[in-house]
Coordinates of N, CA, C and O in Angstrom, one line a residue:
L1 N -3.4 46.7 11.3 CA -3.3 45.3 10.9 C -1.9 44.9 10.8 O -1.1 45.5 10.1
P2 N -1.4 43.9 11.7 CA 0.1 43.6 11.6 C 0.5 42.9 10.3 O -0.3 42.1 9.7
A3 N 1.7 43.2 9.9 CA 2.3 42.5 8.8 C 3.1 41.4 9.4 O 3.9 41.6 10.4
K4 N 3.1 40.1 8.9 CA 3.9 39.0 9.3 C 4.7 38.5 8.1 O 4.2 38.3 7.0
F5 N 5.9 38.1 8.5 CA 6.8 37.5 7.6 C 7.9 36.7 8.2 O 8.1 37.0 9.4
E6 N 8.5 35.8 7.5 CA 9.6 34.9 8.1 C 10.9 35.4 7.5 O 10.9 35.9 6.3
R7 N 11.9 35.3 8.3 CA 13.3 35.6 7.9 C 14.2 34.6 8.4 O 14.0 34.2 9.5
F8 N 15.1 34.3 7.6 CA 16.2 33.4 8.0 C 17.4 34.1 8.2 O 17.9 34.9 7.4
L9 N 18.0 34.1 9.5 CA 19.2 34.7 9.9 C 20.4 33.7 9.7 O 20.7 32.9 10.5
S10 N 21.0 33.8 8.5 CA 22.2 33.0 8.3 C 23.3 32.9 9.3 O 23.9 31.9 9.6
F11 N 23.6 34.1 9.8 CA 24.7 34.1 10.7 C 24.4 33.4 12.1 O 25.3 32.9 12.8
R12 N 23.1 33.2 12.3 CA 22.7 32.4 13.6 C 22.1 31.2 13.2 O 21.9 30.3 14.1
G13 N 21.8 30.9 12.0 CA 21.1 29.6 11.6 C 19.8 29.5 12.1 O 19.3 28.4 12.5
A14 N 19.1 30.7 12.2 CA 17.8 30.7 13.0 C 16.7 31.3 12.0 O 17.0 32.1 11.2
Y15 N 15.5 30.8 12.2 CA 14.4 31.4 11.5 C 13.6 32.3 12.6 O 13.3 31.9 13.6
L16 N 13.1 33.3 12.0 CA 12.3 34.2 12.9 C 11.0 34.5 12.1 O 10.9 34.8 10.9
M17 N 9.9 34.7 13.0 CA 8.7 35.2 12.6 C 8.7 36.7 12.9 O 8.8 36.9 14.3
V18 N 8.5 37.6 12.1 CA 8.5 38.9 12.4 C 7.0 39.5 12.2 O 6.4 39.3 11.2
S19 N 6.4 40.0 13.3 CA 5.1 40.5 13.3 C 5.3 42.0 13.5 O 5.9 42.5 14.6
A20 N 5.0 42.9 12.6 CA 5.3 44.3 12.8 C 3.9 45.1 12.6 O 3.1 44.7 11.7
Y21 N 3.6 46.1 13.4 CA 2.5 46.9 13.2 C 2.8 48.2 13.7 O 3.7 48.6 14.5
Q22 N 1.8 49.1 13.5 CA 1.9 50.5 13.8 C 0.7 50.9 14.8 O -0.4 51.1 14.2
P23 N 0.9 50.9 16.2 CA -0.2 51.1 17.0 C -0.8 52.6 16.9 O -2.0 52.7 17.1
A24 N 0.1 53.5 16.6 CA -0.4 54.9 16.4 C 0.6 55.6 15.4 O 1.6 55.0 15.2
P25 N 0.1 56.7 14.9 CA 1.1 57.4 14.0 C 2.3 57.8 14.5 O 2.4 58.2 15.7
G26 N 3.5 57.4 13.9 CA 4.8 57.7 14.4 C 5.3 56.7 15.3 O 6.5 56.7 15.8
E27 N 4.5 55.6 15.6 CA 5.1 54.5 16.4 C 5.0 53.2 15.6 O 4.2 53.0 14.7
F28 N 6.0 52.4 16.0 CA 6.2 51.2 15.2 C 6.7 50.1 16.2 O 7.5 50.2 17.1
V29 N 6.1 48.8 16.1 CA 6.2 47.8 17.0 C 6.6 46.5 16.1 O 5.9 46.2 15.3
A30 N 7.7 45.9 16.5 CA 8.1 44.6 15.8 C 8.2 43.6 17.0 O 8.9 43.8 17.9
V31 N 7.6 42.4 16.7 CA 7.6 41.2 17.7 C 8.3 40.1 16.9 O 8.1 39.8 15.7
L32 N 9.5 39.6 17.5 CA 10.3 38.6 16.8 C 10.1 37.3 17.7 O 10.3 37.3 18.8
D33 N 9.7 36.2 16.8 CA 9.6 35.0 17.5 C 10.6 34.0 16.8 O 10.6 33.9 15.5
D34 N 11.3 33.2 17.6 CA 12.2 32.2 17.1 C 11.3 31.0 16.7 O 10.8 30.3 17.5
I35 N 11.3 30.6 15.4 CA 10.5 29.5 14.9 C 11.5 28.4 14.3 O 10.9 27.6 13.5
T36 N 12.8 28.5 14.7 CA 13.7 27.5 14.1 C 13.3 26.1 14.4 O 13.3 25.2 13.5
D37 N 12.9 25.8 15.6 CA 12.5 24.3 16.0 C 11.3 23.9 15.0 O 11.2 22.9 14.6
R38 N 10.3 24.9 14.9 CA 9.1 24.4 14.1 C 9.5 24.2 12.7 O 9.2 23.3 12.0
K39 N 10.4 25.1 12.1 CA 10.8 25.0 10.7 C 11.6 23.6 10.5 O 11.5 22.9 9.5
R40 N 12.6 23.3 11.5 CA 13.3 22.1 11.4 C 12.3 20.8 11.4 O 12.5 19.9 10.7
A41 N 11.3 20.9 12.3 CA 10.3 19.8 12.4 C 9.6 19.6 11.1 O 9.3 18.6 10.6
E42 N 9.2 20.8 10.5 CA 8.5 20.8 9.3 C 9.4 20.1 8.2 O 8.9 19.3 7.4
A43 N 10.7 20.5 8.2 CA 11.6 19.9 7.1 C 11.8 18.5 7.4 O 11.9 17.7 6.5
E44 N 11.8 17.9 8.6 CA 12.0 16.6 9.0 C 10.7 15.8 8.5 O 10.7 14.7 8.0
V45 N 9.5 16.3 8.8 CA 8.3 15.7 8.2 C 8.3 15.7 6.8 O 8.0 14.6 6.2
R46 N 8.6 16.7 6.0 CA 8.8 16.7 4.5 C 9.8 15.5 4.0 O 9.4 14.8 3.1
A47 N 10.9 15.5 4.7 CA 11.9 14.4 4.3 C 11.4 13.1 4.6 O 11.6 12.1 3.8
S48 N 10.7 12.9 5.7 CA 10.0 11.6 6.1 C 9.0 11.2 5.1 O 9.0 10.0 4.5
E49 N 8.2 12.1 4.7 CA 7.1 11.8 3.7 C 7.7 11.5 2.4 O 7.2 10.7 1.6
A50 N 8.9 12.2 2.0 CA 9.4 11.9 0.7 C 10.1 10.5 0.7 O 9.9 9.8 -0.3
R51 N 10.6 10.1 1.8 CA 11.2 8.7 1.9 C 10.1 7.7 1.8 O 10.3 6.7 1.1
F52 N 8.9 7.9 2.5 CA 7.9 7.0 2.6 C 7.4 7.0 1.0 O 7.1 5.8 0.6
Q53 N 7.2 8.0 0.4 CA 6.7 8.1 -0.9 C 7.7 7.2 -2.0 O 7.2 6.6 -2.9
A54 N 9.0 7.4 -1.8 CA 9.9 6.8 -2.5 C 9.7 5.2 -2.4 O 9.7 4.5 -3.3
V55 N 9.6 4.7 -1.2 CA 9.5 3.4 -0.8 C 8.1 2.9 -1.4 O 8.1 1.9 -2.1
F56 N 7.0 3.6 -1.2 CA 5.8 3.2 -1.6 C 5.7 3.0 -3.1 O 5.3 2.1 -3.6
Q57 N 6.3 4.0 -3.9 CA 6.2 3.9 -5.4 C 7.2 2.9 -5.9 O 6.8 2.3 -6.9
A58 N 8.3 2.6 -5.2 CA 9.3 1.7 -5.9 C 9.1 0.3 -5.3 O 9.6 -0.7 -5.9
S59 N 8.2 -0.1 -4.4 CA 8.0 -1.4 -3.9 C 7.6 -2.3 -5.0 O 6.6 -2.0 -5.8
P60 N 8.1 -3.5 -5.2 CA 7.7 -4.5 -6.0 C 6.4 -5.2 -5.6 O 5.7 -5.9 -6.3
V61 N 6.1 -5.1 -4.3 CA 4.8 -5.7 -3.7 C 3.7 -4.6 -3.8 O 3.9 -3.4 -3.5
G62 N 2.6 -5.1 -4.2 CA 1.5 -4.1 -4.3 C 1.0 -3.6 -3.0 O 0.9 -4.4 -2.0
I63 N 0.8 -2.3 -2.9 CA 0.4 -1.7 -1.6 C -0.8 -0.8 -1.9 O -0.8 0.0 -3.0
M64 N -1.8 -1.0 -1.2 CA -3.0 -0.3 -1.4 C -3.6 0.2 0.0 O -3.7 -0.6 0.8
L65 N -4.0 1.4 0.0 CA -4.6 1.9 1.3 C -6.1 2.0 1.0 O -6.4 2.6 0.1
S66 N -6.9 1.6 2.0 CA -8.4 1.7 1.8 C -9.0 2.1 3.1 O -8.5 2.0 4.2
R67 N -10.2 2.7 3.0 CA -10.9 3.1 4.2 C -11.5 1.8 4.7 O -11.9 0.9 4.1
Q68 N -11.4 1.8 6.1 CA -11.9 0.5 6.8 C -13.3 0.5 6.7 O -13.8 -0.7 6.6
D69 N -14.1 1.5 6.9 CA -15.6 1.4 6.9 C -16.2 0.9 5.6 O -17.1 0.1 5.7
D70 N -15.7 1.3 4.4 CA -16.3 0.9 3.2 C -15.4 0.3 2.2 O -15.9 -0.1 1.1
G71 N -14.1 0.2 2.6 CA -13.2 -0.5 1.5 C -12.8 0.4 0.4 O -12.0 -0.1 -0.5
R72 N -13.1 1.6 0.3 CA -12.8 2.4 -0.8 C -11.4 2.8 -0.8 O -10.7 3.0 0.1
I73 N -10.7 2.6 -2.0 CA -9.3 2.8 -2.2 C -9.0 4.2 -2.1 O -9.6 5.1 -2.7
I74 N -8.0 4.6 -1.2 CA -7.5 5.8 -1.0 C -6.3 6.1 -1.9 O -6.1 7.1 -2.6
E75 N -5.4 5.2 -1.9 CA -4.1 5.3 -2.7 C -3.6 3.9 -3.0 O -3.9 2.9 -2.3
A76 N -2.8 3.7 -4.0 CA -2.3 2.5 -4.4 C -1.0 2.6 -5.2 O -0.8 3.7 -5.8
N77 N -0.1 1.9 -4.9 CA 1.3 2.0 -5.7 C 1.2 1.3 -7.1 O 0.3 0.6 -7.5
P78 N 2.2 1.6 -7.9 CA 2.3 1.1 -9.3 C 2.2 -0.5 -9.3 O 1.6 -1.0 -10.3
A79 N 2.9 -1.1 -8.3 CA 2.8 -2.6 -8.4 C 1.4 -3.1 -8.3 O 1.0 -4.1 -8.9
F80 N 0.6 -2.5 -7.4 CA -0.7 -3.0 -7.1 C -1.6 -2.6 -8.4 O -2.3 -3.4 -8.8
L81 N -1.4 -1.5 -8.9 CA -2.3 -1.1 -10.0 C -2.0 -1.9 -11.3 O -2.8 -2.3 -12.0
D82 N -0.6 -2.2 -11.5 CA -0.2 -3.1 -12.6 C -0.9 -4.5 -12.4 O -1.2 -5.2 -13.3
L83 N -0.8 -5.0 -11.2 CA -1.4 -6.3 -10.8 C -2.9 -6.4 -11.1 O -3.3 -7.4 -11.8
I84 N -3.6 -5.4 -10.7 CA -5.2 -5.5 -11.0 C -5.6 -4.9 -12.3 O -6.7 -5.0 -12.6
G85 N -4.7 -4.2 -13.0 CA -5.0 -3.7 -14.4 C -6.0 -2.5 -14.4 O -6.6 -2.3 -15.3
Y86 N -5.9 -1.7 -13.3 CA -6.6 -0.4 -13.4 C -5.8 0.8 -13.0 O -4.6 0.5 -12.4
S87 N -6.1 2.0 -13.5 CA -5.3 3.1 -13.2 C -5.8 3.6 -11.9 O -6.8 3.2 -11.4
I88 N -5.0 4.5 -11.3 CA -5.4 5.0 -9.9 C -6.5 6.0 -10.1 O -7.4 5.9 -9.2
E89 N -6.7 6.5 -11.2 CA -8.0 7.4 -11.4 C -9.2 6.5 -11.4 O -10.3 7.0 -10.9
I90 N -9.1 5.3 -11.9 CA -10.3 4.5 -12.0 C -10.4 3.8 -10.6 O -11.6 3.6 -10.0
A91 N -9.3 3.3 -9.9 CA -9.4 2.6 -8.7 C -9.8 3.4 -7.5 O -10.5 3.0 -6.7
R92 N -9.2 4.7 -7.4 CA -9.3 5.5 -6.3 C -10.9 5.8 -6.1 O -11.7 6.1 -7.0
G93 N -11.4 5.6 -4.9 CA -12.8 5.8 -4.5 C -13.7 4.7 -4.7 O -15.0 4.7 -4.4
H94 N -13.1 3.5 -5.3 CA -13.9 2.3 -5.4 C -13.4 1.2 -4.4 O -12.2 1.3 -4.2
S95 N -14.2 0.3 -4.1 CA -13.6 -0.8 -3.3 C -13.3 -2.0 -4.3 O -13.6 -2.0 -5.5
S96 N -12.5 -2.9 -3.6 CA -12.1 -4.1 -4.5 C -13.3 -4.8 -4.9 O -13.4 -5.4 -6.0
M97 N -14.4 -4.7 -4.2 CA -15.7 -5.4 -4.6 C -16.3 -4.6 -5.8 O -16.8 -5.2 -6.7
D98 N -16.3 -3.3 -5.7 CA -16.8 -2.4 -6.8 C -16.1 -2.8 -8.1 O -16.7 -2.8 -9.1
L99 N -14.8 -3.1 -8.0 CA -14.0 -3.4 -9.2 C -14.1 -4.7 -9.5 O -13.5 -5.2 -10.7
G100 N -14.7 -5.6 -8.9 CA -14.9 -7.0 -9.2 C -13.6 -7.8 -9.1 O -13.5 -8.7 -9.9
L101 N -12.7 -7.4 -8.1 CA -11.4 -8.0 -8.1 C -11.5 -9.5 -7.5 O -10.8 -10.4 -7.9
W102 N -12.4 -9.7 -6.6 CA -12.5 -11.0 -6.0 C -13.1 -12.0 -6.7 O -14.3 -11.9 -7.0
V103 N -12.4 -13.2 -7.1 CA -13.1 -14.3 -7.7 C -14.1 -15.0 -6.8 O -15.2 -15.3 -7.1
D104 N -13.7 -15.0 -5.5 CA -14.6 -15.6 -4.5 C -15.0 -14.4 -3.4 O -14.0 -14.2 -2.5
P105 N -16.1 -13.7 -3.6 CA -16.4 -12.6 -2.8 C -16.6 -13.0 -1.3 O -16.4 -12.2 -0.4
H106 N -16.9 -14.3 -1.1 CA -17.1 -14.7 0.3 C -15.8 -14.7 1.1 O -15.7 -14.5 2.3
L107 N -14.6 -15.0 0.4 CA -13.3 -14.9 0.9 C -12.9 -13.4 1.3 O -12.4 -13.4 2.5
R108 N -13.4 -12.5 0.6 CA -13.3 -11.1 1.0 C -14.0 -10.8 2.2 O -13.5 -10.1 3.1
E109 N -15.3 -11.3 2.4 CA -16.0 -11.1 3.5 C -15.4 -11.7 4.7 O -15.5 -11.1 5.9
K110 N -14.9 -12.9 4.6 CA -14.1 -13.6 5.7 C -13.0 -12.7 6.1 O -12.7 -12.6 7.4
A111 N -12.2 -12.2 5.2 CA -11.0 -11.4 5.5 C -11.5 -10.1 6.3 O -10.9 -9.7 7.1
K112 N -12.5 -9.4 5.8 CA -13.1 -8.3 6.4 C -13.5 -8.5 7.8 O -13.1 -7.8 8.7
Q113 N -14.2 -9.7 8.1 CA -14.5 -10.1 9.4 C -13.3 -10.3 10.3 O -13.2 -9.8 11.5
E114 N -12.2 -10.9 9.7 CA -10.9 -11.1 10.5 C -10.3 -9.8 10.9 O -9.8 -9.7 12.0
V115 N -10.3 -8.9 10.0 CA -9.8 -7.5 10.3 C -10.5 -6.8 11.4 O -10.0 -6.2 12.3
L116 N -11.9 -6.9 11.3 CA -12.7 -6.4 12.4 C -12.4 -7.1 13.8 O -12.4 -6.4 14.9
E117 N -12.2 -8.4 13.8 CA -12.0 -9.1 15.0 C -10.5 -9.0 15.6 O -10.3 -8.8 16.8
T118 N -9.5 -9.0 14.6 CA -8.1 -9.0 15.1 C -7.3 -7.8 14.6 O -6.2 -7.6 15.1
G119 N -7.7 -7.0 13.7 CA -7.1 -5.9 13.3 C -6.1 -6.2 12.1 O -5.5 -5.3 11.6
H120 N -6.1 -7.5 11.6 CA -5.2 -7.8 10.6 C -5.6 -9.1 9.9 O -6.4 -9.9 10.3
V121 N -5.0 -9.3 8.7 CA -5.1 -10.5 8.0 C -3.7 -10.8 7.5 O -3.1 -10.0 6.9
H122 N -3.3 -12.2 7.7 CA -2.0 -12.4 7.4 C -2.0 -13.7 6.4 O -2.6 -14.7 6.7
A123 N -1.3 -13.5 5.3 CA -1.0 -14.5 4.3 C -2.3 -15.2 3.8 O -2.5 -16.4 3.8
L124 N -3.3 -14.4 3.3 CA -4.5 -14.9 2.8 C -4.3 -15.2 1.2 O -3.8 -14.3 0.5
D125 N -4.4 -16.5 0.9 CA -4.3 -16.9 -0.5 C -5.6 -16.6 -1.1 O -6.7 -17.1 -0.6
A126 N -5.5 -15.8 -2.2 CA -6.8 -15.6 -2.9 C -6.6 -15.4 -4.4 O -5.4 -15.3 -4.9
E127 N -7.6 -15.5 -5.3 CA -7.6 -15.3 -6.5 C -8.3 -14.1 -7.0 O -9.4 -13.8 -6.4
L128 N -7.5 -13.2 -7.8 CA -8.2 -11.9 -8.1 C -8.5 -11.8 -9.6 O -7.8 -12.6 -10.3
R129 N -9.5 -11.2 -10.0 CA -9.8 -11.0 -11.5 C -9.3 -9.6 -11.8 O -9.8 -8.7 -11.2
T130 N -8.4 -9.5 -12.8 CA -7.9 -8.2 -13.1 C -8.9 -7.4 -14.0 O -10.1 -8.0 -14.4
G131 N -8.7 -6.2 -14.3 CA -9.4 -5.4 -15.2 C -9.7 -5.9 -16.6 O -10.6 -5.7 -17.1
E132 N -8.6 -6.7 -17.0 CA -8.7 -7.4 -18.3 C -9.3 -8.7 -18.2 O -9.4 -9.4 -19.3
G133 N -9.7 -9.2 -17.0 CA -10.4 -10.5 -16.9 C -9.5 -11.6 -16.6 O -10.0 -12.8 -16.5
K134 N -8.2 -11.4 -16.5 CA -7.2 -12.4 -16.3 C -7.3 -12.8 -14.7 O -7.5 -12.0 -13.9
I135 N -7.1 -14.0 -14.4 CA -7.1 -14.5 -12.9 C -5.6 -14.5 -12.5 O -4.8 -15.1 -13.2
V136 N -5.4 -13.9 -11.4 CA -4.0 -13.9 -10.8 C -4.2 -14.4 -9.4 O -5.2 -14.2 -8.8
F137 N -3.1 -15.1 -8.9 CA -3.1 -15.7 -7.6 C -2.3 -14.8 -6.7 O -1.1 -14.3 -7.2
V138 N -2.7 -14.4 -5.5 CA -2.0 -13.5 -4.7 C -2.0 -13.9 -3.3 O -2.8 -14.8 -2.8
N139 N -1.1 -13.4 -2.5 CA -0.9 -13.6 -1.1 C -1.2 -12.2 -0.5 O -0.5 -11.2 -0.8
W140 N -2.3 -12.1 0.3 CA -2.8 -10.8 0.7 C -2.6 -10.6 2.2 O -3.0 -11.4 3.0
Y141 N -2.1 -9.4 2.6 CA -1.9 -9.1 4.0 C -2.6 -7.9 4.3 O -2.5 -6.9 3.4
T142 N -3.2 -7.7 5.4 CA -3.9 -6.4 5.7 C -3.7 -6.1 7.2 O -3.7 -7.0 8.1
Q143 N -3.5 -4.8 7.4 CA -3.1 -4.3 8.8 C -4.1 -3.0 9.0 O -4.0 -2.1 8.1
A144 N -4.9 -3.0 10.1 CA -5.7 -1.9 10.4 C -4.8 -0.8 11.1 O -4.0 -1.3 12.0
I145 N -4.8 0.4 10.6 CA -4.0 1.5 11.3 C -5.0 2.8 11.4 O -6.1 2.8 10.8
E146 N -4.6 3.8 12.1 CA -5.3 5.0 12.0 C -4.4 6.0 11.3 O -3.2 6.1 11.6
L147 N -5.0 6.7 10.4 CA -4.2 7.7 9.6 C -4.9 9.0 9.5 O -6.1 9.0 9.0
N148 N -4.4 10.0 10.1 CA -5.1 11.3 10.2 C -6.5 11.1 11.0 O -7.5 11.9 10.5
G149 N -6.5 10.3 11.9 CA -7.6 10.1 12.8 C -8.8 9.2 12.1 O -9.8 9.1 12.7
E150 N -8.4 8.7 10.9 CA -9.4 7.9 10.3 C -8.9 6.4 10.3 O -7.7 6.1 9.9
P151 N -9.8 5.3 10.6 CA -9.4 3.9 10.4 C -9.2 3.6 9.0 O -9.9 3.8 8.2
V152 N -8.0 3.2 8.8 CA -7.5 2.8 7.4 C -6.9 1.4 7.3 O -6.3 1.0 8.3
L153 N -6.9 0.7 6.2 CA -6.3 -0.6 6.0 C -5.2 -0.4 5.1 O -5.3 0.1 4.0
V154 N -4.0 -1.0 5.5 CA -2.8 -1.1 4.6 C -2.9 -2.5 4.1 O -2.9 -3.4 4.9
N155 N -2.9 -2.7 2.9 CA -3.0 -4.0 2.1 C -1.7 -4.1 1.4 O -1.4 -3.3 0.6
L156 N -1.1 -5.3 1.6 CA 0.0 -5.7 0.9 C -0.4 -6.9 0.1 O -0.8 -7.9 0.6
V157 N -0.1 -6.8 -1.2 CA -0.7 -7.8 -2.2 C 0.4 -8.3 -3.0 O 1.0 -7.6 -3.8
Q158 N 0.9 -9.6 -2.7 CA 2.1 -10.1 -3.5 C 1.6 -11.0 -4.6 O 0.7 -12.0 -4.3
D159 N 1.9 -10.8 -5.8 CA 1.6 -11.6 -6.9 C 2.2 -12.9 -6.8 O 3.5 -13.1 -6.8
M160 N 1.4 -14.1 -6.8 CA 2.1 -15.3 -6.6 C 1.7 -16.3 -7.9 O 1.9 -17.6 -8.0
T161 N 1.3 -15.6 -8.9 CA 0.8 -16.3 -10.2 C 2.0 -17.1 -10.7 O 1.8 -18.3 -11.0
E162 N 3.2 -16.6 -10.8 CA 4.3 -17.3 -11.5 C 4.8 -18.5 -10.5 O 5.0 -19.6 -11.0
Q163 N 4.7 -18.3 -9.3 CA 5.1 -19.3 -8.3 C 4.0 -20.4 -8.3 O 4.4 -21.6 -8.3
R164 N 2.8 -20.1 -8.4 CA 1.7 -21.1 -8.5 C 1.8 -21.9 -9.7 O 1.7 -23.1 -9.7
K165 N 2.2 -21.2 -10.9 CA 2.3 -21.9 -12.2 C 3.5 -23.0 -12.2 O 3.4 -24.0 -12.5
A166 N 4.6 -22.4 -11.5 CA 5.9 -23.3 -11.4 C 5.6 -24.5 -10.5 O 6.0 -25.5 -10.9
E167 N 4.7 -24.3 -9.4 CA 4.5 -25.4 -8.5 C 3.6 -26.3 -9.3 O 3.7 -27.7 -9.1
T168 N 2.5 -25.9 -10.1 CA 1.7 -26.8 -10.8 C 2.5 -27.6 -11.9 O 2.4 -28.8 -12.0
D169 N 3.4 -26.9 -12.6 CA 4.2 -27.5 -13.5 C 5.2 -28.6 -13.0 O 5.4 -29.7 -13.5
R170 N 5.7 -28.3 -11.8 CA 6.5 -29.3 -11.0 C 5.7 -30.4 -10.7 O 6.2 -31.6 -10.9
R171 N 4.5 -30.3 -10.1 CA 3.7 -31.4 -9.8 C 3.3 -32.3 -11.0 O 3.4 -33.5 -10.9
R172 N 3.0 -31.6 -12.2 CA 2.6 -32.3 -13.3 C 3.8 -33.1 -13.7 O 3.7 -34.3 -14.2
L173 N 5.0 -32.5 -13.8 CA 6.3 -33.3 -14.3 C 6.5 -34.4 -13.3 O 6.9 -35.5 -13.8
E174 N 6.4 -34.3 -12.0 CA 6.6 -35.3 -11.1 C 5.6 -36.6 -11.4 O 5.9 -37.8 -11.4
E175 N 4.3 -36.2 -11.8 CA 3.3 -37.2 -12.0 C 3.7 -37.9 -13.4 O 3.6 -39.2 -13.5
E176 N 4.2 -37.2 -14.4 CA 4.7 -37.7 -15.7 C 5.8 -38.6 -15.5 O 5.8 -39.8 -16.0
V177 N 6.8 -38.3 -14.5 CA 7.9 -39.1 -14.3 C 7.5 -40.4 -13.6 O 7.9 -41.5 -14.0
A178 N 6.6 -40.3 -12.6 CA 6.1 -41.5 -12.0 C 5.4 -42.4 -12.9 O 5.7 -43.6 -12.9
H179 N 4.5 -41.9 -13.7 CA 3.9 -42.6 -14.7 C 4.8 -43.3 -15.7 O 4.6 -44.5 -16.1
A180 N 5.8 -42.7 -16.2 CA 6.9 -43.2 -17.1 C 7.7 -44.3 -16.3 O 8.0 -45.4 -17.0
Q181 N 7.9 -44.1 -15.1 CA 8.6 -45.2 -14.3 C 7.8 -46.4 -14.2 O 8.2 -47.6 -14.3
K182 N 6.5 -46.3 -14.0 CA 5.5 -47.3 -13.9 C 5.5 -48.2 -15.2 O 5.5 -49.4 -15.2
L183 N 5.4 -47.4 -16.3 CA 5.4 -48.0 -17.6 C 6.8 -48.8 -17.9 O 6.7 -49.9 -18.4
E184 N 7.8 -48.2 -17.4 CA 9.1 -48.8 -17.6 C 9.1 -50.1 -16.8 O 9.7 -51.2 -17.2
S185 N 8.7 -50.1 -15.6 CA 8.7 -51.3 -14.7 C 7.8 -52.4 -15.2 O 8.1 -53.5 -15.4
L186 N 6.7 -51.9 -15.9 CA 5.8 -52.9 -16.5 C 6.4 -53.5 -17.7 O 6.3 -54.7 -18.0
G187 N 7.2 -52.7 -18.5 CA 7.8 -53.1 -19.6 C 8.9 -54.1 -19.2 O 9.1 -55.2 -19.9
A188 N 9.6 -53.9 -18.2 CA 10.7 -54.8 -17.7 C 10.1 -56.1 -17.3 O 10.6 -57.2 -17.4
L189 N 9.0 -56.0 -16.5 CA 8.2 -57.2 -16.0 C 7.7 -58.0 -17.2 O 7.8 -59.2 -17.1
A190 N 7.1 -57.3 -18.2 CA 6.6 -58.1 -19.3 C 7.8 -58.7 -20.1 O 7.5 -59.9 -20.6
G191 N 8.8 -58.0 -20.2 CA 10.0 -58.6 -20.9 C 10.6 -59.9 -20.2 O 11.0 -60.8 -20.8
G192 N 10.5 -59.8 -18.9 CA 11.0 -60.9 -17.9 C 10.1 -62.2 -18.1 O 10.6 -63.2 -17.9
V193 N 8.8 -61.9 -18.2 CA 7.8 -63.0 -18.3 C 8.0 -63.7 -19.6 O 7.7 -65.0 -19.6
S194 N 8.3 -63.1 -20.8 CA 8.2 -63.8 -22.0 C 9.4 -64.7 -22.2 O 10.2 -65.2 -21.8

């Protein structure tokens, strides 16, 4: 039975796979394979995965990966989990429908159909119900991709609740100003008549 082990030759900057065995008593065979390119490729993949994970975790936009066939959540970043009010342990393995996130489930079905037809959904305005029952307004993007041979959906979910509130407050203020101006005009008109 051959013994296998890896060795790094610092003077050459090379990695070797050493396979050694004894075919017969008193005989010894060693086979050396240069695996430097493979080791470098593995290191590049690890570095790329670390960069992706750092971006995924630090993104202020909610990111959620789900299976395309049943919508079950595979992974989600902290921004998405904070937005929906569930931990990854609770969310993973459940769909957004299972979690009761969609205020309007028909909108989710419409988005699902669009993904099946086009492979994506861009800028879908939706209302979600958090785990605490609070309603949040979001802008939802979905892109279908293949990950490890499985069809997966990358979902980017941006919380628009504060923007929506600011827009509503602005409109209300504009209406109040317009109403005050009407009252002022009526007061001036009434003052001019008397």
